[in-house]
Each structure stands twice: as C-alpha cells, then as structure tokens.
Amino acid sequence: MGARFEELAWRETPIGAVSLRRRRDPALGVEVYEVKLDDEYLMSSLFPVAEIELARLGLAALAGGDLDVVVGGLGLGFTARTALDDDRVRSLVVVEAVEDVIDWHRRELLPFAAGLATDPRTRFARADFFAAVAEGTGFDPDDAARRFHAVLLDVDHSPRNVLHPSHAAFYTPEGLRRLTAHLHPDGVFALWSDDPPDAEFEEVLGAVFRSARAHVVRFPNPLTGGESANTVYVAQR
C-alpha cells in the first residue's frame, strides 16, 4: 500500500500557497509532517536536526540567564520549541508572517511541538521579519525599541536563495546593521541555511559582528540512507 496523505492546512499568501500535510511513510513506518510553498518543500519533520541546532548553537554562545529571544519563522516549531527547553530563556517572541502557520501551533497539529503555544514565555507576532528590520518597527508589537539577547532566523533557503526578492537586502552589511539595533551588546544572531558555508556571507557577517562562525550540521538522511548537511551561522556583537 502506498503512503497515505492528508492536507492539514492550506493558504494562499503573498509569497505563494503555503500548506501543511501529514503522510505515513510506509518504508520508515513513521508519520511525516511537511511544509510546502506551492510545489516546493520548505521543511520536513524527517530532518529537524539543523533547526534544533540553530537554537542550541545560538543560545550556547550567550552567558548568563534571563534571556529574551526572537525566532524568525515558525514553521514546524523545532527551533522555537528547542529555545524554550533552555531554562535561561525568560521570553520568546516568534515572528511569523503567515497567520495560518501560527494557527497550526495553537491548534496543536504538530505533536513534536506540543506546549509551544501554551508556554507562558511564548508570544506570537504576526509580522514580516524582514520588513520589521528594514522599517525599524522591531519584533515586539508593543515596544519597537525593545532589544533581545538572541535572534534565531529560519525563513529563506540560504542568504543567496531567498523565498522573496524583498528578503535579499537583509543579508547585506546595511541590513544586518539594522538588525543589531534590536540586539543587546554581546547579543547573538544565528541563521539556518540549506547551502554549504558561504565565504562571502561570512565576510559580510564579519564586517558587522565582532565574531562569526559557520557550523556544518550533519545528520543521517533516512530517504537516501546517506548523510546530509545544513549550515548554522552564529554571529555575536
């Protein structure tokens, strides 16, 4: 018998049709949750390692407690859920442009992200992350000037492969300098990328932040039986 599919949610957005689906993978014997943008796969619950490491590596660079954290891009919730697993995090603002994605979590459609929406530290901000940086409106709807200890971003495929042309300006020195206005001194910016480390982008990070490093995150690929890799950039003011 072939895999069984169920479309849990679908919505047309300014960047395309975003959908959440669940399927049973008969070969692996597991339930798989996938997010698609039109016909393009954005993320899968089969490959959560790098999204988890985005939060772990980003927060590991910070000393002290009482951390205020921003997650840009909610998706399947792995990054946000992992951030909340760090007891030092006192508040989490999740900036997500698509209301339906937030609704997936409020309806608890994703069992591995259970508790994310109900955690008292969590606040969802329905906003365009990139516009919030470019326009200086910030990530807290009630306080445009609020600063955070960490910003963890997972929206585009990579700094070169963006989901919408309007995102490209963020990955320039000017765009990243605007971001630093929303970070505390010693604050961290961490970014997920589907591409190998990009030397030119590392130079851009190095021109804005006092330190920057590209971490290669390797993980087993159950579909190929081999190994895959993503990149997590961690930069600190």
PDB file of C-alpha atoms in Angstrom:
ATOM      1  CA  MET A   1       0.000   0.000   0.000  1.00  0.00           C
ATOM      2  CA  GLY A   2       1.325   3.465  -0.837  1.00  0.00           C
ATOM      3  CA  ALA A   3       1.783   6.323   1.567  1.00  0.00           C
ATOM      4  CA  ARG A   4      -1.383   7.997   2.827  1.00  0.00           C
ATOM      5  CA  PHE A   5      -1.546  11.801   2.601  1.00  0.00           C
ATOM      6  CA  GLU A   6      -3.654  14.311   4.484  1.00  0.00           C
ATOM      7  CA  GLU A   7      -3.552  18.049   3.859  1.00  0.00           C
ATOM      8  CA  LEU A   8      -3.995  19.607   7.289  1.00  0.00           C
ATOM      9  CA  ALA A   9      -3.953  23.246   6.214  1.00  0.00           C
ATOM     10  CA  TRP A  10      -3.564  25.385   3.086  1.00  0.00           C
ATOM     11  CA  ARG A  11      -3.477  29.117   2.479  1.00  0.00           C
ATOM     12  CA  GLU A  12      -2.602  31.457  -0.379  1.00  0.00           C
ATOM     13  CA  THR A  13      -0.055  34.068   0.795  1.00  0.00           C
ATOM     14  CA  PRO A  14       1.872  36.933  -0.864  1.00  0.00           C
ATOM     15  CA  ILE A  15       4.806  34.569  -1.471  1.00  0.00           C
ATOM     16  CA  GLY A  16       2.705  31.615  -2.688  1.00  0.00           C
ATOM     17  CA  ALA A  17       0.451  28.851  -1.382  1.00  0.00           C
ATOM     18  CA  VAL A  18       1.658  27.546   1.999  1.00  0.00           C
ATOM     19  CA  SER A  19       0.419  24.118   3.047  1.00  0.00           C
ATOM     20  CA  LEU A  20       0.917  21.662   5.873  1.00  0.00           C
ATOM     21  CA  ARG A  21       0.478  17.985   5.180  1.00  0.00           C
ATOM     22  CA  ARG A  22       0.888  14.748   7.044  1.00  0.00           C
ATOM     23  CA  ARG A  23       1.719  11.452   5.429  1.00  0.00           C
ATOM     24  CA  ARG A  24       2.527   7.962   6.541  1.00  0.00           C
ATOM     25  CA  ASP A  25       5.876   6.773   5.196  1.00  0.00           C
ATOM     26  CA  PRO A  26       5.453   3.000   4.800  1.00  0.00           C
ATOM     27  CA  ALA A  27       9.170   2.350   4.348  1.00  0.00           C
ATOM     28  CA  LEU A  28      10.154   4.154   7.538  1.00  0.00           C
ATOM     29  CA  GLY A  29       6.980   3.389   9.460  1.00  0.00           C
ATOM     30  CA  VAL A  30       6.595   6.977  10.711  1.00  0.00           C
ATOM     31  CA  GLU A  31       4.252   9.931  10.385  1.00  0.00           C
ATOM     32  CA  VAL A  32       5.901  12.712   8.398  1.00  0.00           C
ATOM     33  CA  TYR A  33       4.857  16.374   8.594  1.00  0.00           C
ATOM     34  CA  GLU A  34       5.844  18.613   5.694  1.00  0.00           C
ATOM     35  CA  VAL A  35       5.506  22.294   4.830  1.00  0.00           C
ATOM     36  CA  LYS A  36       5.323  23.284   1.166  1.00  0.00           C
ATOM     37  CA  LEU A  37       5.365  26.618  -0.625  1.00  0.00           C
ATOM     38  CA  ASP A  38       3.484  25.977  -3.855  1.00  0.00           C
ATOM     39  CA  ASP A  39       5.219  22.809  -5.121  1.00  0.00           C
ATOM     40  CA  GLU A  40       8.464  23.439  -3.245  1.00  0.00           C
ATOM     41  CA  TYR A  41       9.281  21.660   0.007  1.00  0.00           C
ATOM     42  CA  LEU A  42      10.286  24.044   2.808  1.00  0.00           C
ATOM     43  CA  MET A  43      10.744  21.664   5.715  1.00  0.00           C
ATOM     44  CA  SER A  44      10.075  18.144   6.908  1.00  0.00           C
ATOM     45  CA  SER A  45       9.838  16.522  10.320  1.00  0.00           C
ATOM     46  CA  LEU A  46      12.237  13.876   8.975  1.00  0.00           C
ATOM     47  CA  PHE A  47      15.085  16.408   9.089  1.00  0.00           C
ATOM     48  CA  PRO A  48      14.809  18.502  12.280  1.00  0.00           C
ATOM     49  CA  VAL A  49      18.452  18.334  13.387  1.00  0.00           C
ATOM     50  CA  ALA A  50      19.704  21.630  11.948  1.00  0.00           C
ATOM     51  CA  GLU A  51      16.593  23.547  13.069  1.00  0.00           C
ATOM     52  CA  ILE A  52      17.187  22.221  16.589  1.00  0.00           C
ATOM     53  CA  GLU A  53      20.888  23.090  16.392  1.00  0.00           C
ATOM     54  CA  LEU A  54      20.007  26.609  15.289  1.00  0.00           C
ATOM     55  CA  ALA A  55      18.579  27.229  18.762  1.00  0.00           C
ATOM     56  CA  ARG A  56      21.211  25.246  20.645  1.00  0.00           C
ATOM     57  CA  LEU A  57      24.218  26.805  18.917  1.00  0.00           C
ATOM     58  CA  GLY A  58      22.765  30.300  19.027  1.00  0.00           C
ATOM     59  CA  LEU A  59      21.942  30.198  22.727  1.00  0.00           C
ATOM     60  CA  ALA A  60      25.169  28.383  23.657  1.00  0.00           C
ATOM     61  CA  ALA A  61      27.090  31.496  22.636  1.00  0.00           C
ATOM     62  CA  LEU A  62      25.385  33.518  25.394  1.00  0.00           C
ATOM     63  CA  ALA A  63      26.453  33.781  29.011  1.00  0.00           C
ATOM     64  CA  GLY A  64      24.068  34.440  31.860  1.00  0.00           C
ATOM     65  CA  GLY A  65      20.351  33.973  32.191  1.00  0.00           C
ATOM     66  CA  ASP A  66      17.053  35.802  31.785  1.00  0.00           C
ATOM     67  CA  LEU A  67      17.365  35.642  28.021  1.00  0.00           C
ATOM     68  CA  ASP A  68      14.910  37.339  25.682  1.00  0.00           C
ATOM     69  CA  VAL A  69      14.853  35.526  22.342  1.00  0.00           C
ATOM     70  CA  VAL A  70      13.342  36.083  18.901  1.00  0.00           C
ATOM     71  CA  VAL A  71      12.678  33.269  16.457  1.00  0.00           C
ATOM     72  CA  GLY A  72      12.104  34.444  12.902  1.00  0.00           C
ATOM     73  CA  GLY A  73       9.998  31.900  11.022  1.00  0.00           C
ATOM     74  CA  LEU A  74       7.880  29.418  12.953  1.00  0.00           C
ATOM     75  CA  GLY A  75       7.485  26.519  10.527  1.00  0.00           C
ATOM     76  CA  LEU A  76       7.199  23.167  12.264  1.00  0.00           C
ATOM     77  CA  GLY A  77       8.321  24.707  15.546  1.00  0.00           C
ATOM     78  CA  PHE A  78      11.568  22.832  16.170  1.00  0.00           C
ATOM     79  CA  THR A  79      13.693  25.951  16.707  1.00  0.00           C
ATOM     80  CA  ALA A  80      11.179  27.685  18.965  1.00  0.00           C
ATOM     81  CA  ARG A  81      10.472  24.522  20.954  1.00  0.00           C
ATOM     82  CA  THR A  82      14.199  23.933  21.483  1.00  0.00           C
ATOM     83  CA  ALA A  83      14.725  27.524  22.623  1.00  0.00           C
ATOM     84  CA  LEU A  84      12.090  27.018  25.310  1.00  0.00           C
ATOM     85  CA  ASP A  85      13.912  23.911  26.505  1.00  0.00           C
ATOM     86  CA  ASP A  86      16.714  26.237  27.655  1.00  0.00           C
ATOM     87  CA  ASP A  87      15.790  27.241  31.214  1.00  0.00           C
ATOM     88  CA  ARG A  88      17.633  30.551  30.807  1.00  0.00           C
ATOM     89  CA  VAL A  89      15.035  31.785  28.308  1.00  0.00           C
ATOM     90  CA  ARG A  90      12.543  34.044  30.044  1.00  0.00           C
ATOM     91  CA  SER A  91      10.684  35.250  26.943  1.00  0.00           C
ATOM     92  CA  LEU A  92      10.274  34.117  23.347  1.00  0.00           C
ATOM     93  CA  VAL A  93       8.811  36.217  20.546  1.00  0.00           C
ATOM     94  CA  VAL A  94       8.080  34.197  17.413  1.00  0.00           C
ATOM     95  CA  VAL A  95       7.816  36.410  14.331  1.00  0.00           C
ATOM     96  CA  GLU A  96       5.786  34.695  11.616  1.00  0.00           C
ATOM     97  CA  ALA A  97       4.302  36.300   8.508  1.00  0.00           C
ATOM     98  CA  VAL A  98       1.576  33.710   7.900  1.00  0.00           C
ATOM     99  CA  GLU A  99      -1.242  33.629  10.436  1.00  0.00           C
ATOM    100  CA  ASP A 100      -2.176  30.093   9.426  1.00  0.00           C
ATOM    101  CA  VAL A 101       1.250  28.801  10.485  1.00  0.00           C
ATOM    102  CA  ILE A 102       0.698  30.283  13.938  1.00  0.00           C
ATOM    103  CA  ASP A 103      -2.747  28.665  13.945  1.00  0.00           C
ATOM    104  CA  TRP A 104      -1.202  25.218  13.303  1.00  0.00           C
ATOM    105  CA  HIS A 105       0.542  25.501  16.642  1.00  0.00           C
ATOM    106  CA  ARG A 106      -2.405  26.965  18.506  1.00  0.00           C
ATOM    107  CA  ARG A 107      -4.461  24.003  17.271  1.00  0.00           C
ATOM    108  CA  GLU A 108      -1.614  21.629  18.249  1.00  0.00           C
ATOM    109  CA  LEU A 109      -1.478  19.968  14.842  1.00  0.00           C
ATOM    110  CA  LEU A 110       2.226  19.204  15.369  1.00  0.00           C
ATOM    111  CA  PRO A 111       2.741  16.740  18.232  1.00  0.00           C
ATOM    112  CA  PHE A 112       6.516  17.244  18.467  1.00  0.00           C
ATOM    113  CA  ALA A 113       5.981  20.972  19.141  1.00  0.00           C
ATOM    114  CA  ALA A 114       3.407  20.394  21.882  1.00  0.00           C
ATOM    115  CA  GLY A 115       3.411  23.074  24.553  1.00  0.00           C
ATOM    116  CA  LEU A 116       4.956  25.779  22.392  1.00  0.00           C
ATOM    117  CA  ALA A 117       1.782  27.836  22.048  1.00  0.00           C
ATOM    118  CA  THR A 118       0.696  27.370  25.667  1.00  0.00           C
ATOM    119  CA  ASP A 119       4.051  28.149  27.302  1.00  0.00           C
ATOM    120  CA  PRO A 120       3.627  31.470  29.150  1.00  0.00           C
ATOM    121  CA  ARG A 121       7.003  32.639  27.819  1.00  0.00           C
ATOM    122  CA  THR A 122       5.803  32.441  24.198  1.00  0.00           C
ATOM    123  CA  ARG A 123       4.331  35.310  22.242  1.00  0.00           C
ATOM    124  CA  PHE A 124       3.453  35.106  18.548  1.00  0.00           C
ATOM    125  CA  ALA A 125       3.929  38.237  16.469  1.00  0.00           C
ATOM    126  CA  ARG A 126       2.154  38.137  13.119  1.00  0.00           C
ATOM    127  CA  ALA A 127       4.622  40.174  11.064  1.00  0.00           C
ATOM    128  CA  ASP A 128       7.129  40.130   8.231  1.00  0.00           C
ATOM    129  CA  PHE A 129      10.515  39.637   9.927  1.00  0.00           C
ATOM    130  CA  PHE A 130      12.424  41.347   7.110  1.00  0.00           C
ATOM    131  CA  ALA A 131      10.108  44.356   6.991  1.00  0.00           C
ATOM    132  CA  ALA A 132      10.366  44.689  10.774  1.00  0.00           C
ATOM    133  CA  VAL A 133      14.137  45.042  10.425  1.00  0.00           C
ATOM    134  CA  ALA A 134      14.112  47.264   7.340  1.00  0.00           C
ATOM    135  CA  GLU A 135      11.471  49.636   8.704  1.00  0.00           C
ATOM    136  CA  GLY A 136      12.786  49.640  12.277  1.00  0.00           C
ATOM    137  CA  THR A 137       9.454  48.557  13.764  1.00  0.00           C
ATOM    138  CA  GLY A 138      11.136  45.803  15.755  1.00  0.00           C
ATOM    139  CA  PHE A 139       9.904  42.433  16.896  1.00  0.00           C
ATOM    140  CA  ASP A 140       7.755  43.352  19.905  1.00  0.00           C
ATOM    141  CA  PRO A 141       4.448  44.858  18.716  1.00  0.00           C
ATOM    142  CA  ASP A 142       4.248  46.871  21.948  1.00  0.00           C
ATOM    143  CA  ASP A 143       7.829  48.167  22.001  1.00  0.00           C
ATOM    144  CA  ALA A 144       9.642  48.913  18.739  1.00  0.00           C
ATOM    145  CA  ALA A 145      12.853  49.754  20.620  1.00  0.00           C
ATOM    146  CA  ARG A 146      12.994  46.528  22.627  1.00  0.00           C
ATOM    147  CA  ARG A 147      16.301  44.662  22.420  1.00  0.00           C
ATOM    148  CA  PHE A 148      16.888  40.934  22.600  1.00  0.00           C
ATOM    149  CA  HIS A 149      19.742  38.640  23.546  1.00  0.00           C
ATOM    150  CA  ALA A 150      19.343  36.354  20.522  1.00  0.00           C
ATOM    151  CA  VAL A 151      17.662  36.391  17.127  1.00  0.00           C
ATOM    152  CA  LEU A 152      17.347  32.948  15.501  1.00  0.00           C
ATOM    153  CA  LEU A 153      16.286  33.059  11.851  1.00  0.00           C
ATOM    154  CA  ASP A 154      14.998  30.247   9.640  1.00  0.00           C
ATOM    155  CA  VAL A 155      12.957  31.549   6.716  1.00  0.00           C
ATOM    156  CA  ASP A 156      14.944  31.516   3.473  1.00  0.00           C
ATOM    157  CA  HIS A 157      16.778  28.552   1.989  1.00  0.00           C
ATOM    158  CA  SER A 158      20.024  30.496   2.280  1.00  0.00           C
ATOM    159  CA  PRO A 159      21.286  34.093   2.035  1.00  0.00           C
ATOM    160  CA  ARG A 160      21.551  33.606  -1.738  1.00  0.00           C
ATOM    161  CA  ASN A 161      18.379  31.552  -2.235  1.00  0.00           C
ATOM    162  CA  VAL A 162      15.593  33.650  -0.761  1.00  0.00           C
ATOM    163  CA  LEU A 163      11.871  32.975  -0.826  1.00  0.00           C
ATOM    164  CA  HIS A 164      11.040  36.533  -1.899  1.00  0.00           C
ATOM    165  CA  PRO A 165      13.212  39.217  -3.533  1.00  0.00           C
ATOM    166  CA  SER A 166      12.391  41.659  -0.724  1.00  0.00           C
ATOM    167  CA  HIS A 167      14.393  39.482   1.698  1.00  0.00           C
ATOM    168  CA  ALA A 168      17.701  39.895  -0.133  1.00  0.00           C
ATOM    169  CA  ALA A 169      18.567  43.310   1.336  1.00  0.00           C
ATOM    170  CA  PHE A 170      18.625  41.848   4.835  1.00  0.00           C
ATOM    171  CA  TYR A 171      21.733  39.770   4.054  1.00  0.00           C
ATOM    172  CA  THR A 172      23.853  42.819   3.238  1.00  0.00           C
ATOM    173  CA  PRO A 173      26.009  44.796   5.698  1.00  0.00           C
ATOM    174  CA  GLU A 174      23.351  47.525   5.787  1.00  0.00           C
ATOM    175  CA  GLY A 175      20.568  45.040   6.521  1.00  0.00           C
ATOM    176  CA  LEU A 176      22.484  43.269   9.267  1.00  0.00           C
ATOM    177  CA  ARG A 177      23.488  46.569  10.874  1.00  0.00           C
ATOM    178  CA  ARG A 178      19.793  47.403  11.133  1.00  0.00           C
ATOM    179  CA  LEU A 179      19.304  44.080  12.905  1.00  0.00           C
ATOM    180  CA  THR A 180      21.962  44.899  15.505  1.00  0.00           C
ATOM    181  CA  ALA A 181      19.796  47.798  16.686  1.00  0.00           C
ATOM    182  CA  HIS A 182      17.477  45.138  18.103  1.00  0.00           C
ATOM    183  CA  LEU A 183      20.229  43.178  19.886  1.00  0.00           C
ATOM    184  CA  HIS A 184      21.787  43.788  23.291  1.00  0.00           C
ATOM    185  CA  PRO A 185      25.560  44.254  23.448  1.00  0.00           C
ATOM    186  CA  ASP A 186      27.058  40.747  23.043  1.00  0.00           C
ATOM    187  CA  GLY A 187      23.750  39.661  21.507  1.00  0.00           C
ATOM    188  CA  VAL A 188      23.678  36.780  19.013  1.00  0.00           C
ATOM    189  CA  PHE A 189      22.297  36.419  15.521  1.00  0.00           C
ATOM    190  CA  ALA A 190      22.031  32.812  14.302  1.00  0.00           C
ATOM    191  CA  LEU A 191      20.868  31.745  10.847  1.00  0.00           C
ATOM    192  CA  TRP A 192      19.911  28.413   9.282  1.00  0.00           C
ATOM    193  CA  SER A 193      20.971  27.735   5.685  1.00  0.00           C
ATOM    194  CA  ASP A 194      20.408  24.802   3.378  1.00  0.00           C
ATOM    195  CA  ASP A 195      23.629  25.584   1.490  1.00  0.00           C
ATOM    196  CA  PRO A 196      27.242  24.830   2.454  1.00  0.00           C
ATOM    197  CA  PRO A 197      29.154  27.615   4.244  1.00  0.00           C
ATOM    198  CA  ASP A 198      29.330  30.724   2.078  1.00  0.00           C
ATOM    199  CA  ALA A 199      32.672  32.534   2.445  1.00  0.00           C
ATOM    200  CA  GLU A 200      31.292  35.789   1.054  1.00  0.00           C
ATOM    201  CA  PHE A 201      28.417  35.827   3.515  1.00  0.00           C
ATOM    202  CA  GLU A 202      30.823  35.034   6.354  1.00  0.00           C
ATOM    203  CA  GLU A 203      32.759  38.150   5.324  1.00  0.00           C
ATOM    204  CA  VAL A 204      29.543  40.163   5.461  1.00  0.00           C
ATOM    205  CA  LEU A 205      28.848  38.868   8.969  1.00  0.00           C
ATOM    206  CA  GLY A 206      32.413  39.607   9.993  1.00  0.00           C
ATOM    207  CA  ALA A 207      32.077  43.208   8.830  1.00  0.00           C
ATOM    208  CA  VAL A 208      29.074  43.755  11.123  1.00  0.00           C
ATOM    209  CA  PHE A 209      29.660  41.476  14.128  1.00  0.00           C
ATOM    210  CA  ARG A 210      32.777  41.080  16.274  1.00  0.00           C
ATOM    211  CA  SER A 211      32.735  37.313  15.722  1.00  0.00           C
ATOM    212  CA  ALA A 212      31.088  34.989  13.214  1.00  0.00           C
ATOM    213  CA  ARG A 213      31.316  31.266  12.577  1.00  0.00           C
ATOM    214  CA  ALA A 214      29.677  28.796  10.185  1.00  0.00           C
ATOM    215  CA  HIS A 215      28.808  25.450  11.774  1.00  0.00           C
ATOM    216  CA  VAL A 216      28.233  22.487   9.451  1.00  0.00           C
ATOM    217  CA  VAL A 217      25.453  20.339  10.918  1.00  0.00           C
ATOM    218  CA  ARG A 218      25.448  16.794   9.573  1.00  0.00           C
ATOM    219  CA  PHE A 219      22.606  14.323  10.011  1.00  0.00           C
ATOM    220  CA  PRO A 220      21.506  10.968   8.631  1.00  0.00           C
ATOM    221  CA  ASN A 221      19.132  11.116   5.683  1.00  0.00           C
ATOM    222  CA  PRO A 222      16.588   8.298   6.019  1.00  0.00           C
ATOM    223  CA  LEU A 223      15.418   8.767   2.437  1.00  0.00           C
ATOM    224  CA  THR A 224      18.817   8.216   0.844  1.00  0.00           C
ATOM    225  CA  GLY A 225      20.417   6.099   3.533  1.00  0.00           C
ATOM    226  CA  GLY A 226      23.338   8.528   3.479  1.00  0.00           C
ATOM    227  CA  GLU A 227      24.230  11.789   5.183  1.00  0.00           C
ATOM    228  CA  SER A 228      23.068  15.344   4.569  1.00  0.00           C
ATOM    229  CA  ALA A 229      24.245  18.661   5.943  1.00  0.00           C
ATOM    230  CA  ASN A 230      22.988  22.177   6.624  1.00  0.00           C
ATOM    231  CA  THR A 231      24.800  25.260   7.875  1.00  0.00           C
ATOM    232  CA  VAL A 232      24.148  27.310  11.002  1.00  0.00           C
ATOM    233  CA  TYR A 233      25.825  30.724  11.156  1.00  0.00           C
ATOM    234  CA  VAL A 234      26.368  32.190  14.604  1.00  0.00           C
ATOM    235  CA  ALA A 235      27.439  35.838  14.871  1.00  0.00           C
ATOM    236  CA  GLN A 236      27.889  37.875  18.055  1.00  0.00           C
ATOM    237  CA  ARG A 237      28.039  41.625  18.642  1.00  0.00           C
TER     238      ARG A 237
END
